[in-house]
């Protein structure tokens, strides 16, 4: 287990433990996480036992958990953390695509499930959604059933129209991208969306991925002759 910084327990930072048995993959994940404020990586673990020890020592807010670990299947780490009294959130990052595994992750209360391989924007969108959900949970005051329903639905329900956007995103640009998607004849790539809206390709991709994570947009892959498949987006009616 590698500790990269001292746990603070104070301030607005969200402390993250990265768990992956491939040190190069763990390094990439750490780099991705640290590009998204307010997240910071406080440690890296390469096995299930190391992950449990690291949570004991570092008390992270969020664990990015691979499932194919050399000693313990990743999902079996979660109940051991709960038995030890840790309430950290867990986001699965794995190549495991089996339906039983995904259902097991849901039963264990993971906050998200991201399939490998993925790009930075894929993880960033999920981290930003996690920040928004975490903020709602921390600020929740339960006065009645409506407040309880709002908390329970928050993790899976699409963001309401006009709701709070992740930090750094504007309502005006989100509206532009939404209109472009809604009026498109078929699907749009990030480059095509950027051309239609006048924003940069990077910004267009970020908003498109945001709509994907909130359930408002669908993603399909178009494979070319060479290189990575192109991600194409359509508004979900």
PDB file of N, CA and C in Angstrom, residues 159-166 168-184 188 193 196-199 203-204 206-208 210-211 216 235:
ATOM      1  N   UNK A 159     -30.748  14.078 -13.417  1.00  0.00           N
ATOM      2  CA  UNK A 159     -30.782  15.419 -12.847  1.00  0.00           C
ATOM      3  C   UNK A 159     -31.995  16.162 -13.376  1.00  0.00           C
ATOM      4  N   UNK A 160     -32.735  16.844 -12.500  1.00  0.00           N
ATOM      5  CA  UNK A 160     -33.915  17.557 -12.966  1.00  0.00           C
ATOM      6  C   UNK A 160     -33.531  18.726 -13.836  1.00  0.00           C
ATOM      7  N   UNK A 161     -34.452  19.110 -14.745  1.00  0.00           N
ATOM      8  CA  UNK A 161     -34.188  20.260 -15.593  1.00  0.00           C
ATOM      9  C   UNK A 161     -33.984  21.488 -14.724  1.00  0.00           C
ATOM     10  N   UNK A 162     -32.964  22.256 -15.037  1.00  0.00           N
ATOM     11  CA  UNK A 162     -32.680  23.443 -14.256  1.00  0.00           C
ATOM     12  C   UNK A 162     -31.964  23.153 -12.954  1.00  0.00           C
ATOM     13  N   UNK A 163     -31.613  21.871 -12.696  1.00  0.00           N
ATOM     14  CA  UNK A 163     -30.938  21.527 -11.458  1.00  0.00           C
ATOM     15  C   UNK A 163     -29.496  21.966 -11.471  1.00  0.00           C
ATOM     16  N   UNK A 164     -28.839  21.803 -10.346  1.00  0.00           N
ATOM     17  CA  UNK A 164     -27.460  22.247 -10.214  1.00  0.00           C
ATOM     18  C   UNK A 164     -26.544  21.411 -11.106  1.00  0.00           C
ATOM     19  N   UNK A 165     -25.670  22.095 -11.823  1.00  0.00           N
ATOM     20  CA  UNK A 165     -24.694  21.433 -12.672  1.00  0.00           C
ATOM     21  C   UNK A 165     -23.390  21.270 -11.913  1.00  0.00           C
ATOM     22  N   UNK A 166     -22.541  20.330 -12.342  1.00  0.00           N
ATOM     23  CA  UNK A 166     -21.224  20.208 -11.711  1.00  0.00           C
ATOM     24  C   UNK A 166     -20.436  21.502 -11.812  1.00  0.00           C
ATOM     25  N   UNK A 168     -18.002  24.317 -12.722  1.00  0.00           N
ATOM     26  CA  UNK A 168     -17.332  24.623 -13.975  1.00  0.00           C
ATOM     27  C   UNK A 168     -18.219  24.515 -15.194  1.00  0.00           C
ATOM     28  N   UNK A 169     -19.465  24.064 -15.015  1.00  0.00           N
ATOM     29  CA  UNK A 169     -20.398  23.939 -16.132  1.00  0.00           C
ATOM     30  C   UNK A 169     -21.480  25.005 -16.004  1.00  0.00           C
ATOM     31  N   UNK A 170     -21.931  25.529 -17.133  1.00  0.00           N
ATOM     32  CA  UNK A 170     -22.914  26.604 -17.107  1.00  0.00           C
ATOM     33  C   UNK A 170     -24.244  26.133 -17.680  1.00  0.00           C
ATOM     34  N   UNK A 171     -25.316  26.716 -17.172  1.00  0.00           N
ATOM     35  CA  UNK A 171     -26.655  26.391 -17.646  1.00  0.00           C
ATOM     36  C   UNK A 171     -26.804  26.760 -19.110  1.00  0.00           C
ATOM     37  N   UNK A 172     -26.211  27.900 -19.507  1.00  0.00           N
ATOM     38  CA  UNK A 172     -26.338  28.368 -20.883  1.00  0.00           C
ATOM     39  C   UNK A 172     -25.727  27.368 -21.873  1.00  0.00           C
ATOM     40  N   UNK A 173     -24.505  26.892 -21.562  1.00  0.00           N
ATOM     41  CA  UNK A 173     -23.855  25.935 -22.453  1.00  0.00           C
ATOM     42  C   UNK A 173     -24.591  24.604 -22.445  1.00  0.00           C
ATOM     43  N   UNK A 174     -25.070  24.183 -21.284  1.00  0.00           N
ATOM     44  CA  UNK A 174     -25.833  22.947 -21.206  1.00  0.00           C
ATOM     45  C   UNK A 174     -27.080  23.034 -22.081  1.00  0.00           C
ATOM     46  N   UNK A 175     -27.744  24.189 -22.084  1.00  0.00           N
ATOM     47  CA  UNK A 175     -28.927  24.374 -22.921  1.00  0.00           C
ATOM     48  C   UNK A 175     -28.575  24.299 -24.403  1.00  0.00           C
ATOM     49  N   UNK A 176     -27.425  24.900 -24.779  1.00  0.00           N
ATOM     50  CA  UNK A 176     -26.981  24.847 -26.171  1.00  0.00           C
ATOM     51  C   UNK A 176     -26.762  23.411 -26.628  1.00  0.00           C
ATOM     52  N   UNK A 177     -26.051  22.646 -25.801  1.00  0.00           N
ATOM     53  CA  UNK A 177     -25.752  21.254 -26.156  1.00  0.00           C
ATOM     54  C   UNK A 177     -27.037  20.428 -26.189  1.00  0.00           C
ATOM     55  N   UNK A 178     -27.925  20.662 -25.219  1.00  0.00           N
ATOM     56  CA  UNK A 178     -29.185  19.922 -25.201  1.00  0.00           C
ATOM     57  C   UNK A 178     -29.992  20.197 -26.461  1.00  0.00           C
ATOM     58  N   UNK A 179     -30.075  21.466 -26.884  1.00  0.00           N
ATOM     59  CA  UNK A 179     -30.842  21.800 -28.085  1.00  0.00           C
ATOM     60  C   UNK A 179     -30.232  21.153 -29.323  1.00  0.00           C
ATOM     61  N   UNK A 180     -28.886  21.129 -29.378  1.00  0.00           N
ATOM     62  CA  UNK A 180     -28.214  20.507 -30.515  1.00  0.00           C
ATOM     63  C   UNK A 180     -28.531  19.017 -30.576  1.00  0.00           C
ATOM     64  N   UNK A 181     -28.527  18.359 -29.421  1.00  0.00           N
ATOM     65  CA  UNK A 181     -28.841  16.934 -29.382  1.00  0.00           C
ATOM     66  C   UNK A 181     -30.295  16.670 -29.757  1.00  0.00           C
ATOM     67  N   UNK A 182     -31.183  17.472 -29.211  1.00  0.00           N
ATOM     68  CA  UNK A 182     -32.607  17.263 -29.458  1.00  0.00           C
ATOM     69  C   UNK A 182     -32.963  17.442 -30.933  1.00  0.00           C
ATOM     70  N   UNK A 183     -32.297  18.392 -31.583  1.00  0.00           N
ATOM     71  CA  UNK A 183     -32.644  18.707 -32.967  1.00  0.00           C
ATOM     72  C   UNK A 183     -31.835  17.909 -33.985  1.00  0.00           C
ATOM     73  N   UNK A 184     -30.889  17.107 -33.522  1.00  0.00           N
ATOM     74  CA  UNK A 184     -30.032  16.348 -34.438  1.00  0.00           C
ATOM     75  C   UNK A 184     -30.829  15.263 -35.163  1.00  0.00           C
ATOM     76  N   UNK A 188     -24.786  12.626 -32.786  1.00  0.00           N
ATOM     77  CA  UNK A 188     -23.754  13.657 -32.925  1.00  0.00           C
ATOM     78  C   UNK A 188     -22.469  13.194 -32.252  1.00  0.00           C
ATOM     79  N   UNK A 193     -20.980  18.385 -32.440  1.00  0.00           N
ATOM     80  CA  UNK A 193     -21.700  19.208 -31.462  1.00  0.00           C
ATOM     81  C   UNK A 193     -20.982  20.533 -31.237  1.00  0.00           C
ATOM     82  N   UNK A 196     -21.740  22.858 -34.086  1.00  0.00           N
ATOM     83  CA  UNK A 196     -23.109  23.372 -34.055  1.00  0.00           C
ATOM     84  C   UNK A 196     -23.320  24.427 -32.972  1.00  0.00           C
ATOM     85  N   UNK A 197     -22.630  24.267 -31.844  1.00  0.00           N
ATOM     86  CA  UNK A 197     -22.875  25.145 -30.690  1.00  0.00           C
ATOM     87  C   UNK A 197     -21.868  26.281 -30.548  1.00  0.00           C
ATOM     88  N   UNK A 198     -20.701  26.139 -31.187  1.00  0.00           N
ATOM     89  CA  UNK A 198     -19.679  27.168 -31.078  1.00  0.00           C
ATOM     90  C   UNK A 198     -18.786  27.031 -29.864  1.00  0.00           C
ATOM     91  N   UNK A 199     -18.913  25.933 -29.118  1.00  0.00           N
ATOM     92  CA  UNK A 199     -18.018  25.699 -27.978  1.00  0.00           C
ATOM     93  C   UNK A 199     -16.871  24.812 -28.435  1.00  0.00           C
ATOM     94  N   UNK A 203     -15.151  20.957 -24.405  1.00  0.00           N
ATOM     95  CA  UNK A 203     -16.334  21.364 -23.635  1.00  0.00           C
ATOM     96  C   UNK A 203     -17.568  20.599 -24.100  1.00  0.00           C
ATOM     97  N   UNK A 204     -17.711  20.467 -25.422  1.00  0.00           N
ATOM     98  CA  UNK A 204     -18.867  19.724 -25.936  1.00  0.00           C
ATOM     99  C   UNK A 204     -18.864  18.299 -25.402  1.00  0.00           C
ATOM    100  N   UNK A 206     -17.536  17.195 -22.674  1.00  0.00           N
ATOM    101  CA  UNK A 206     -17.839  17.174 -21.242  1.00  0.00           C
ATOM    102  C   UNK A 206     -19.342  17.258 -20.992  1.00  0.00           C
ATOM    103  N   UNK A 207     -20.038  18.141 -21.711  1.00  0.00           N
ATOM    104  CA  UNK A 207     -21.486  18.273 -21.518  1.00  0.00           C
ATOM    105  C   UNK A 207     -22.223  17.046 -22.039  1.00  0.00           C
ATOM    106  N   UNK A 208     -21.751  16.499 -23.151  1.00  0.00           N
ATOM    107  CA  UNK A 208     -22.372  15.290 -23.679  1.00  0.00           C
ATOM    108  C   UNK A 208     -22.242  14.130 -22.693  1.00  0.00           C
ATOM    109  N   UNK A 210     -21.877  14.442 -19.510  1.00  0.00           N
ATOM    110  CA  UNK A 210     -22.734  14.764 -18.360  1.00  0.00           C
ATOM    111  C   UNK A 210     -24.164  14.304 -18.622  1.00  0.00           C
ATOM    112  N   UNK A 211     -24.682  14.608 -19.809  1.00  0.00           N
ATOM    113  CA  UNK A 211     -26.038  14.175 -20.142  1.00  0.00           C
ATOM    114  C   UNK A 211     -26.129  12.651 -20.189  1.00  0.00           C
ATOM    115  N   UNK A 216     -29.915  11.292 -19.696  1.00  0.00           N
ATOM    116  CA  UNK A 216     -30.632  12.055 -20.711  1.00  0.00           C
ATOM    117  C   UNK A 216     -30.133  11.792 -22.128  1.00  0.00           C
ATOM    118  N   UNK A 235     -30.117  12.270 -27.954  1.00  0.00           N
ATOM    119  CA  UNK A 235     -30.984  12.622 -26.824  1.00  0.00           C
ATOM    120  C   UNK A 235     -31.985  11.503 -26.600  1.00  0.00           C
TER     121      UNK A 235
END
